[in-house]
Short mmCIF file of C-alpha atoms in Angstrom, two decimals:
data_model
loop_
_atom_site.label_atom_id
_atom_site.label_comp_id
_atom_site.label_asym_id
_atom_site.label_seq_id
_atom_site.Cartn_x
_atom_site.Cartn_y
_atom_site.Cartn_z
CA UNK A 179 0.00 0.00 0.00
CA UNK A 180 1.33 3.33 -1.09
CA UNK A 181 2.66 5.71 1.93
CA UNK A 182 2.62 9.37 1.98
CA UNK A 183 3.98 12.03 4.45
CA UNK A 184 1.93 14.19 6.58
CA UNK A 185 2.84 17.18 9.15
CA UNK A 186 0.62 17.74 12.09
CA UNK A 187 0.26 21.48 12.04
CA UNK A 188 1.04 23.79 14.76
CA UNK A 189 -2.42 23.30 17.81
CA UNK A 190 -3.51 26.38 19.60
CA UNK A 191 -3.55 24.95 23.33
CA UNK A 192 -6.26 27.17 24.61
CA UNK A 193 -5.32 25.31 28.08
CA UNK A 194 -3.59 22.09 27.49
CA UNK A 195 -4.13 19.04 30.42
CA UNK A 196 -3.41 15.57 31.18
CA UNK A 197 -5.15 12.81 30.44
CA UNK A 198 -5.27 10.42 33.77
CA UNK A 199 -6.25 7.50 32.06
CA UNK A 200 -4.58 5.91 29.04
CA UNK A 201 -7.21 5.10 26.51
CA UNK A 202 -6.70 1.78 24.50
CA UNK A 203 -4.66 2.01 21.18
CA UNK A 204 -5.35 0.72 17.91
CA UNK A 205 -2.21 -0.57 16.65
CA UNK A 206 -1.66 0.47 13.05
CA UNK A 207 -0.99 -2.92 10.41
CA UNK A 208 0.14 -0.10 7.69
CA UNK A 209 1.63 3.83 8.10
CA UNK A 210 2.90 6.55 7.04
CA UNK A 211 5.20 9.23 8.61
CA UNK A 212 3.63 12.02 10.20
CA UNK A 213 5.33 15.24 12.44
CA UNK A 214 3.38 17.03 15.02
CA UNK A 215 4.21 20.48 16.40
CA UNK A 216 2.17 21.71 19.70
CA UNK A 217 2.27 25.02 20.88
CA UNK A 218 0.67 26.94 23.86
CA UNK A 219 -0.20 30.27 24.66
CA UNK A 220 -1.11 32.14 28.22
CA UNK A 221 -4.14 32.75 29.32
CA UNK A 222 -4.28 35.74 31.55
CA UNK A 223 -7.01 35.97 34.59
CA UNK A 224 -8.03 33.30 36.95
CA UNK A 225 -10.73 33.31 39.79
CA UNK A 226 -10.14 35.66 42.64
CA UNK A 227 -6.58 34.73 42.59
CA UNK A 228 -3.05 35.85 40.73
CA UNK A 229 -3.24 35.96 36.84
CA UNK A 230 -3.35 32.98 35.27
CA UNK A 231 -0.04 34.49 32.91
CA UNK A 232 1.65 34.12 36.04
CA UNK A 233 1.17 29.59 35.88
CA UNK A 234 2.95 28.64 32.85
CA UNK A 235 0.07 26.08 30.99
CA UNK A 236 1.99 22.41 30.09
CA UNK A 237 0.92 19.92 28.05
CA UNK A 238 1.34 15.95 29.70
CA UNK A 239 -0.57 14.29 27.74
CA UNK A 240 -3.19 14.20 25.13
CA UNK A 241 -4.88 11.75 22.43
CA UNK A 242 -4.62 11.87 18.84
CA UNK A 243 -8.06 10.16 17.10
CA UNK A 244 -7.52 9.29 13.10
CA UNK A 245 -10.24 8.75 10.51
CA UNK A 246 -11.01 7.45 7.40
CA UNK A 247 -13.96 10.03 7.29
CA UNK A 248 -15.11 12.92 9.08
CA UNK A 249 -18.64 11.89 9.88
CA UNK A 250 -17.56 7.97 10.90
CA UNK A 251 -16.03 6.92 14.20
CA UNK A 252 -12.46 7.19 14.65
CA UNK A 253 -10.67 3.89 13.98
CA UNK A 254 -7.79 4.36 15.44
CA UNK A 255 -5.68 6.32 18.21
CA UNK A 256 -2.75 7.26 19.62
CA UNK A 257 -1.97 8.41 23.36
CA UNK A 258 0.97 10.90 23.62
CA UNK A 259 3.16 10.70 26.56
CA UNK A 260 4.98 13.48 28.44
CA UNK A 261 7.88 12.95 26.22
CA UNK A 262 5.92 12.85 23.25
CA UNK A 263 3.91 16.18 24.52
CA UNK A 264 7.81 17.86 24.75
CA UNK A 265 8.97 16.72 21.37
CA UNK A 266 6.02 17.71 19.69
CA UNK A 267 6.24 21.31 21.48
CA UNK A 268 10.00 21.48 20.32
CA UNK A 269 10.88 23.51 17.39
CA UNK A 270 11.27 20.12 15.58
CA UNK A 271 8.21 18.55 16.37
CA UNK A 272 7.69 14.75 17.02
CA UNK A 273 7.88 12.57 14.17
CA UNK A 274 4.74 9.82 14.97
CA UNK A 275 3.64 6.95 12.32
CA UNK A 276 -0.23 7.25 11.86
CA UNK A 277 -2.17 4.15 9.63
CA UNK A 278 -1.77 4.94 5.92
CA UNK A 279 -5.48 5.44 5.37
CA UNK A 280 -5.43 7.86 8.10
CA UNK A 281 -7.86 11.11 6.19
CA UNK A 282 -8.79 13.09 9.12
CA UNK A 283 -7.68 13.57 12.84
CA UNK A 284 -8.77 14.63 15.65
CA UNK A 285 -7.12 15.27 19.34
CA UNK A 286 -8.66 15.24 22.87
CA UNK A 287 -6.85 16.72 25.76
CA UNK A 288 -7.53 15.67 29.51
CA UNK A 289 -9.90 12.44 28.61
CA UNK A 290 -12.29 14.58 27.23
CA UNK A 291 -14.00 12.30 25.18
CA UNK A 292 -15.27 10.86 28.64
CA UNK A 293 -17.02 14.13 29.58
CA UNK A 294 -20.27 12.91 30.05
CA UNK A 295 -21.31 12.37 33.50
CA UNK A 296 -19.00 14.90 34.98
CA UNK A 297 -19.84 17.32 37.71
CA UNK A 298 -19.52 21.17 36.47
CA UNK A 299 -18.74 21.75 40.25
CA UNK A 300 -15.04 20.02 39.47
CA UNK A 301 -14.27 22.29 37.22
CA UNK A 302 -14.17 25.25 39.36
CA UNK A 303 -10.39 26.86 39.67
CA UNK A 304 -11.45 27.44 43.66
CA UNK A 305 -11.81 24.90 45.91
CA UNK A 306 -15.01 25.44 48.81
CA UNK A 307 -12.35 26.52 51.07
CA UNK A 308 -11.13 29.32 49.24
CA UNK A 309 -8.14 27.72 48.20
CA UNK A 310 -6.25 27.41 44.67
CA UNK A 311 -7.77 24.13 42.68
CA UNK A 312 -4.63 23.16 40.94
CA UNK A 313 -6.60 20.38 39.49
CA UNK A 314 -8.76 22.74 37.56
CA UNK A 315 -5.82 23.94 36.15
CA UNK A 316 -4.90 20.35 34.95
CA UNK A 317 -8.09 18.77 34.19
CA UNK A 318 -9.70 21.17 31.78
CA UNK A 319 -11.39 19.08 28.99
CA UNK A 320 -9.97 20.39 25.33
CA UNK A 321 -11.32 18.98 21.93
CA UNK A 322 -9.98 19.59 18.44
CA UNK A 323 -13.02 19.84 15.59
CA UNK A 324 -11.72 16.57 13.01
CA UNK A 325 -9.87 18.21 10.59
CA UNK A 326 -8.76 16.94 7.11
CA UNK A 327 -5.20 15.89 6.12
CA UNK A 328 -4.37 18.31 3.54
CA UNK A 329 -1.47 17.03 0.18
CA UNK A 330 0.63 19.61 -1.34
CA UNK A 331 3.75 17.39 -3.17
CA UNK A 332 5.05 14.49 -1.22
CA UNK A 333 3.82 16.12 2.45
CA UNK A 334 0.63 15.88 3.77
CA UNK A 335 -0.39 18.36 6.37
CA UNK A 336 -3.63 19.01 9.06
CA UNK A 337 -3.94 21.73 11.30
CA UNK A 338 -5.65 20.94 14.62
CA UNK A 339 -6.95 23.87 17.35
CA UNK A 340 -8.20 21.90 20.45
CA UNK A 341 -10.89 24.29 22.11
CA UNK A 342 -12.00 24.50 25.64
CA UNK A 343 -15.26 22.35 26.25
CA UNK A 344 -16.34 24.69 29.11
CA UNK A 345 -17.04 28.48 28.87
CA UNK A 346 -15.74 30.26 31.62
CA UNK A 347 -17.37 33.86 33.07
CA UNK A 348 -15.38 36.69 34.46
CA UNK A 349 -16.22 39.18 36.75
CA UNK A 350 -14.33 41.92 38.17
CA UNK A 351 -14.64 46.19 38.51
CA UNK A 352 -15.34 48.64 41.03
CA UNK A 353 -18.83 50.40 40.51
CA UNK A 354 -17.88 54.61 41.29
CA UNK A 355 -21.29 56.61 41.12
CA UNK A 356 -21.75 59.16 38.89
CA UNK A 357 -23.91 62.64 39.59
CA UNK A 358 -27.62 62.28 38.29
CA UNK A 359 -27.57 64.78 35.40
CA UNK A 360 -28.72 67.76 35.12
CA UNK A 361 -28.30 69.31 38.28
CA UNK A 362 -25.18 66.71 39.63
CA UNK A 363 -27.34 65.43 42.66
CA UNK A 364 -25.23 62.87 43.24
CA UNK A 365 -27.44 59.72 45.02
CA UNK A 366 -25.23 57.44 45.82
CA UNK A 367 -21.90 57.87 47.83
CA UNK A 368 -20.39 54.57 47.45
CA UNK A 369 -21.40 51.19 45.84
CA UNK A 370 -19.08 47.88 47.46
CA UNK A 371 -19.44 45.09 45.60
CA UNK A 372 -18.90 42.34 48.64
CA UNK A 373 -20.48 38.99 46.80
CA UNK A 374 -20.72 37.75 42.80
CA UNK A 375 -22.91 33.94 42.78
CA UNK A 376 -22.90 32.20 39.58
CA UNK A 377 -26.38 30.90 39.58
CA UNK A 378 -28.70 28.88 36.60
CA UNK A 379 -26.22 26.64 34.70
CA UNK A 380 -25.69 22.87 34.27
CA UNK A 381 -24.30 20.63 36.43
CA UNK A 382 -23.59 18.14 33.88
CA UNK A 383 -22.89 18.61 30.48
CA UNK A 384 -25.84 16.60 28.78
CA UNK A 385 -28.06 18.23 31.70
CA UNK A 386 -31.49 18.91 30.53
CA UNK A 387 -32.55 20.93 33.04
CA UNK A 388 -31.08 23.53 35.33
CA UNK A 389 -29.78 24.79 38.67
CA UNK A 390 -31.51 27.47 39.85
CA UNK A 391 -31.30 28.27 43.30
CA UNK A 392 -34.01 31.22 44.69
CA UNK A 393 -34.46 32.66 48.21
CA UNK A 394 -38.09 32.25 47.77
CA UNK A 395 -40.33 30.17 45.84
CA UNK A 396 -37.81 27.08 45.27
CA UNK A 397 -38.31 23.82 46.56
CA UNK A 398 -35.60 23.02 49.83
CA UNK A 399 -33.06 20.86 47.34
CA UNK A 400 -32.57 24.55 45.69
CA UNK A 401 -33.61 26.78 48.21
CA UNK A 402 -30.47 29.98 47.86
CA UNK A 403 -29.06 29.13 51.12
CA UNK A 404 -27.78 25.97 49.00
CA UNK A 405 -26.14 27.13 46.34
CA UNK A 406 -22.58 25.61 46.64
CA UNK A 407 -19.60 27.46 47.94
CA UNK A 408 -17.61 27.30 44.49
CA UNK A 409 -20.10 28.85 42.61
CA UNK A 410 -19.64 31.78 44.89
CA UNK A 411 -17.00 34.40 45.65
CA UNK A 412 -16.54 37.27 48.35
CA UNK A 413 -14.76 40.43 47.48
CA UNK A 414 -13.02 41.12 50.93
CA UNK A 415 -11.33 44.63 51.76
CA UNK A 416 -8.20 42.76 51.05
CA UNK A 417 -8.26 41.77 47.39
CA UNK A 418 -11.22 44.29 46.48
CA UNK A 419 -8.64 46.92 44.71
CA UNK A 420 -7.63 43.94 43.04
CA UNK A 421 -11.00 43.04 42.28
CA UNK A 422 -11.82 46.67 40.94
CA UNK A 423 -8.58 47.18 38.79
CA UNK A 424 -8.69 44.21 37.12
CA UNK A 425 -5.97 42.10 38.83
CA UNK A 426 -8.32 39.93 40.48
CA UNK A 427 -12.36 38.25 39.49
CA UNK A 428 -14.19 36.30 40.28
CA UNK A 429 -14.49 33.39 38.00
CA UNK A 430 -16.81 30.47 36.87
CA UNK A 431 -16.64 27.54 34.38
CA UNK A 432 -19.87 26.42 32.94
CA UNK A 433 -20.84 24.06 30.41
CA UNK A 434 -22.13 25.69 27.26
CA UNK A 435 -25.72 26.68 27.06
CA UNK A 436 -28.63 27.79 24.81
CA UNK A 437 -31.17 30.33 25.10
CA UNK A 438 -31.70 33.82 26.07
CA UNK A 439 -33.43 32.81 28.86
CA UNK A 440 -31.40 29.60 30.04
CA UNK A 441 -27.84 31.39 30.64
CA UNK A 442 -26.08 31.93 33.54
CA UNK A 443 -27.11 34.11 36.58
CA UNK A 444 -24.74 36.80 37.59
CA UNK A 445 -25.25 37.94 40.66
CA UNK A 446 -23.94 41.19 42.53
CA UNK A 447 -24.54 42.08 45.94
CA UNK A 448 -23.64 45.50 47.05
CA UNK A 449 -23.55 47.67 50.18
CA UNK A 450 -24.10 51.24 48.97
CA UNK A 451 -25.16 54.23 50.48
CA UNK A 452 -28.03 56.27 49.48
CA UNK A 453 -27.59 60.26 49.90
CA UNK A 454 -31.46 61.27 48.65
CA UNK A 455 -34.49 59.37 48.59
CA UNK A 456 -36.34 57.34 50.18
CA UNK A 457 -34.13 55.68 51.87
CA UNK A 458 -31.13 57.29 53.02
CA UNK A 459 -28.32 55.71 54.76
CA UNK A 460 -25.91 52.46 54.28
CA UNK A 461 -27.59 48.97 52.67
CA UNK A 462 -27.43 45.67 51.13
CA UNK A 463 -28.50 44.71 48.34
CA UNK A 464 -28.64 42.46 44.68
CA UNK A 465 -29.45 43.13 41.25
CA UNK A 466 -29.14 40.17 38.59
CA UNK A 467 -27.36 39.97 35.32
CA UNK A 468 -29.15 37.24 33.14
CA UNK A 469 -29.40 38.47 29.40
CA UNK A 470 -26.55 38.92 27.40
CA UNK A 471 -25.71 41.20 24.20
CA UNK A 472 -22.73 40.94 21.36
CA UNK A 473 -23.35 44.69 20.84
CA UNK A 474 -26.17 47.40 22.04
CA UNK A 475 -29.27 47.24 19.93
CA UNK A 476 -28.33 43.94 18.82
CA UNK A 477 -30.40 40.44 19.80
CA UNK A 478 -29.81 38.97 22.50
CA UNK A 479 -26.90 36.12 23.06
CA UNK A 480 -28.83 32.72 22.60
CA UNK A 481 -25.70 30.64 23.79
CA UNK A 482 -22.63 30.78 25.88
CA UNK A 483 -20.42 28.36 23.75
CA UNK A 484 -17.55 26.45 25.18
CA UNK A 485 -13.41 27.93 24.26
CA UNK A 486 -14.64 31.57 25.21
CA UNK A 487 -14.33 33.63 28.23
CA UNK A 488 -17.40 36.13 29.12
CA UNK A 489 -15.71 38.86 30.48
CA UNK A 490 -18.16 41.63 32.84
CA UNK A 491 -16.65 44.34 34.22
CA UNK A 492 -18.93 45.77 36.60
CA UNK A 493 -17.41 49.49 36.38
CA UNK A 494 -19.17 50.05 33.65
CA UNK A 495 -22.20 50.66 36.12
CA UNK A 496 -21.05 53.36 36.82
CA UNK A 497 -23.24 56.18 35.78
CA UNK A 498 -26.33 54.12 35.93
CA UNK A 499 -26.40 54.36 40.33
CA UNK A 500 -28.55 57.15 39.58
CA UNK A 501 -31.87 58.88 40.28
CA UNK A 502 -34.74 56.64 38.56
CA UNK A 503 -37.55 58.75 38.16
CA UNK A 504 -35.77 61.66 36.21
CA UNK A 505 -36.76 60.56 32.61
CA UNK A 506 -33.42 62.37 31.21
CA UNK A 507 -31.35 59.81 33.55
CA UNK A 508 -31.55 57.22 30.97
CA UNK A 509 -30.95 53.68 31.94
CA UNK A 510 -30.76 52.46 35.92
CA UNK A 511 -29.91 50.24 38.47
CA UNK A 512 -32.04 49.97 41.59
CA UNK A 513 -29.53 47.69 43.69
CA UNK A 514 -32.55 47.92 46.53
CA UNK A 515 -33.42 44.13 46.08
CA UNK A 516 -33.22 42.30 49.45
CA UNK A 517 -33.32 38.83 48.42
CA UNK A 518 -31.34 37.25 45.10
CA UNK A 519 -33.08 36.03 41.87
CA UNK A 520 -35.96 38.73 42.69
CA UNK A 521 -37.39 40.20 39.29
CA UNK A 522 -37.19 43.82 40.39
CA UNK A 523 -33.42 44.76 39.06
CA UNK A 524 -32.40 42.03 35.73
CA UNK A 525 -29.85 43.43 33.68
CA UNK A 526 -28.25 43.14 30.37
CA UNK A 527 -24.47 42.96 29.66
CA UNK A 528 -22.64 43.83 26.38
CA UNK A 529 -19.91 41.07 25.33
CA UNK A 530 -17.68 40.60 22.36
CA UNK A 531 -17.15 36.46 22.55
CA UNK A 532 -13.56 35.53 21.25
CA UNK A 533 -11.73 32.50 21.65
CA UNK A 534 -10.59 31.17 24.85
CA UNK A 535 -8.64 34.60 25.95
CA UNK A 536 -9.87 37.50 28.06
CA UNK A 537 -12.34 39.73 26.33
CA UNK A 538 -14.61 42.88 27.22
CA UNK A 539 -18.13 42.47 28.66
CA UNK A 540 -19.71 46.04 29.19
CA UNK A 541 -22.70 45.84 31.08
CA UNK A 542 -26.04 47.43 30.37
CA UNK A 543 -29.25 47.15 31.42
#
């Protein structure tokens, strides 16, 4: 049978992981040379903690899949070991022997073709204590779309870009009040963002239905008072600069999702302090992000898909702590909620999706 060369383009690692199990290999009766190149770039924020630029991502392991179509089952694989992860990100590359009638490929990073089944709440980068998960960091489940094996002369070449299977949400900013136009009454001194919950998502991947935890109105399995520690963050006086200049968020990985209506929950509670009104003095409060936009006067977001990172930065809430009943005021947030997932206060947030590196959310409501 006639043999051909083919090079293994360079893979944008998102976040490259290990694999802990070795998957069973088909061994190859005929093949043909093939070189593989790997590279890896930083990703920058991480959950309430330092920068993720500041962890180096590695690749241990990963599994190559190989097809004689793209729309069959795979036929064959191939784990790659440490070593083989090292060579391939080398500037030569690893030289691997795939079966001659090898037409597509495919790679999965961190077993992630045995997703199914697995808890959302493992995926978190903070453990319920507060602590660093390293294992997030190492567990992350990547994919690569099947990808044809390209001829130009005697080389044959495919170019694989594992993605991220989860979508992750970002939150971070400090919310400054700005004077209620025209006549500058100002009506809020201060607005201290001291929680962000991650509320309504999957727990499992294939989930069909989801977890929504509510103060009032929800059966005792998902009454608020339940909804687990990791899907939570407080913004201390310690890291809260951090929080509001971007150095620090609060962070959550979720499993992709579809509908305007099913995405995830943001939610802010605040202690503010009202100068005018009706009720002056210091508070607590909550207001709910739960629609999403690519751009303003555009539809809203129908999915949250996984390989991208919402990014919200609350700052740009600024000028909407304002007076609500002056019609010139424009849009507002009424932070006076007392209990979570209340309808009073939903808002809308403007994002710009990109692959799995930080991006810009703008809120609005």
């Amino acid at each position: 049978m006639k043999r051909r060369t083919a090079i293994l383009g360079a893979c944008a690692f998102m976040m490259l992981v290990s694999c802990n199990k070795k998957p069973n290999e088909t061994a190859p009766v005929e093949t043909k040379a093939v070189s593989l190149k790997l590279t890896s770039p930083q990703i920058q924020t991480r959950a309430v903690e330092n920068p993720i630029g500041e962890v180096s991502p590695t690749v241990t392991s990963a599994t190559l899949y190989y097809y004689e179509a793209a729309d069959i089952k795979p036929f064959a694989n191939r784990f790659l070991s440490p070593d083989d992860i090292a060579k391939a990100r080398s500037a030569d590359g690893l030289s691997l022997q795939v079966p001659s009638n090898t037409l597509f490929i495919s790679m999965a990073g961190n077993d992630a073709v045995n997703e199914k089944g697995k808890n959302i709440l493992s995926y978190q980068s903070m453990n319920a204590d507060g602590s660093d998960a390293k294992a997030f960091k190492e567990t992350i489940p990547l994919l690569s779309p099947v990808a044809p094996i390209t001829t130009s002369g005697a080389q044959s070449k495919v170019t694989l870009t594992p993605q991220a299977q989860l979508a992750r949400i970002e939150v971070f900013g400090k919310i400054d009040p700005k004077p209620t136009d025209p006549d500058q009454t100002q009506n809020y001194e201060y607005v201290k963002v001291l929680n962000v919950y991650c509320n309504n998502y999957k727990l499992e991947n294939e989930a069909s239905t989801l977890q929504l935890y509510k103060k009032q109105g929800a059966t005792e399995a998902f009454a608020w008072e339940k909804l687990p520690a990791v899907m939570q963050d407080a913004v201390s006086d310690d890291n809260r600069d951090a929080f509001g200049n971007r150095q620090k968020c609060a962070a959550y990985q979720v499993f992709p999702m579809t509908g305007v209506t099913s995405l995830p929950h943001i939610i802010i509670q605040v202690e503010y302090k009202s100068i005018e009104g009706k009720n002056p003095g210091v508070h607590t409060g909550y207001f709910t992000i739960n629609r999403y936009k690519t751009a303003t006067g555009s539809d809203f977001m129908e999915s949250m898909q996984g390989g991208y990172i919402y990014k919200l930065d609350l700052s740009a809430l600024s000028d909407k702590f304002r007076n609500s009943t002056d019609p010139n005021t424009g849009e507002v947030v009424d932070p006076t909620d007392t209990d979570p997932e209340m309808d009073k206060t939903d808002l809308t947030v403007l994002i710009e999706p990109v692959a799995w590196v930080p991006q810009e959310i703008i809120p609005g409501i």
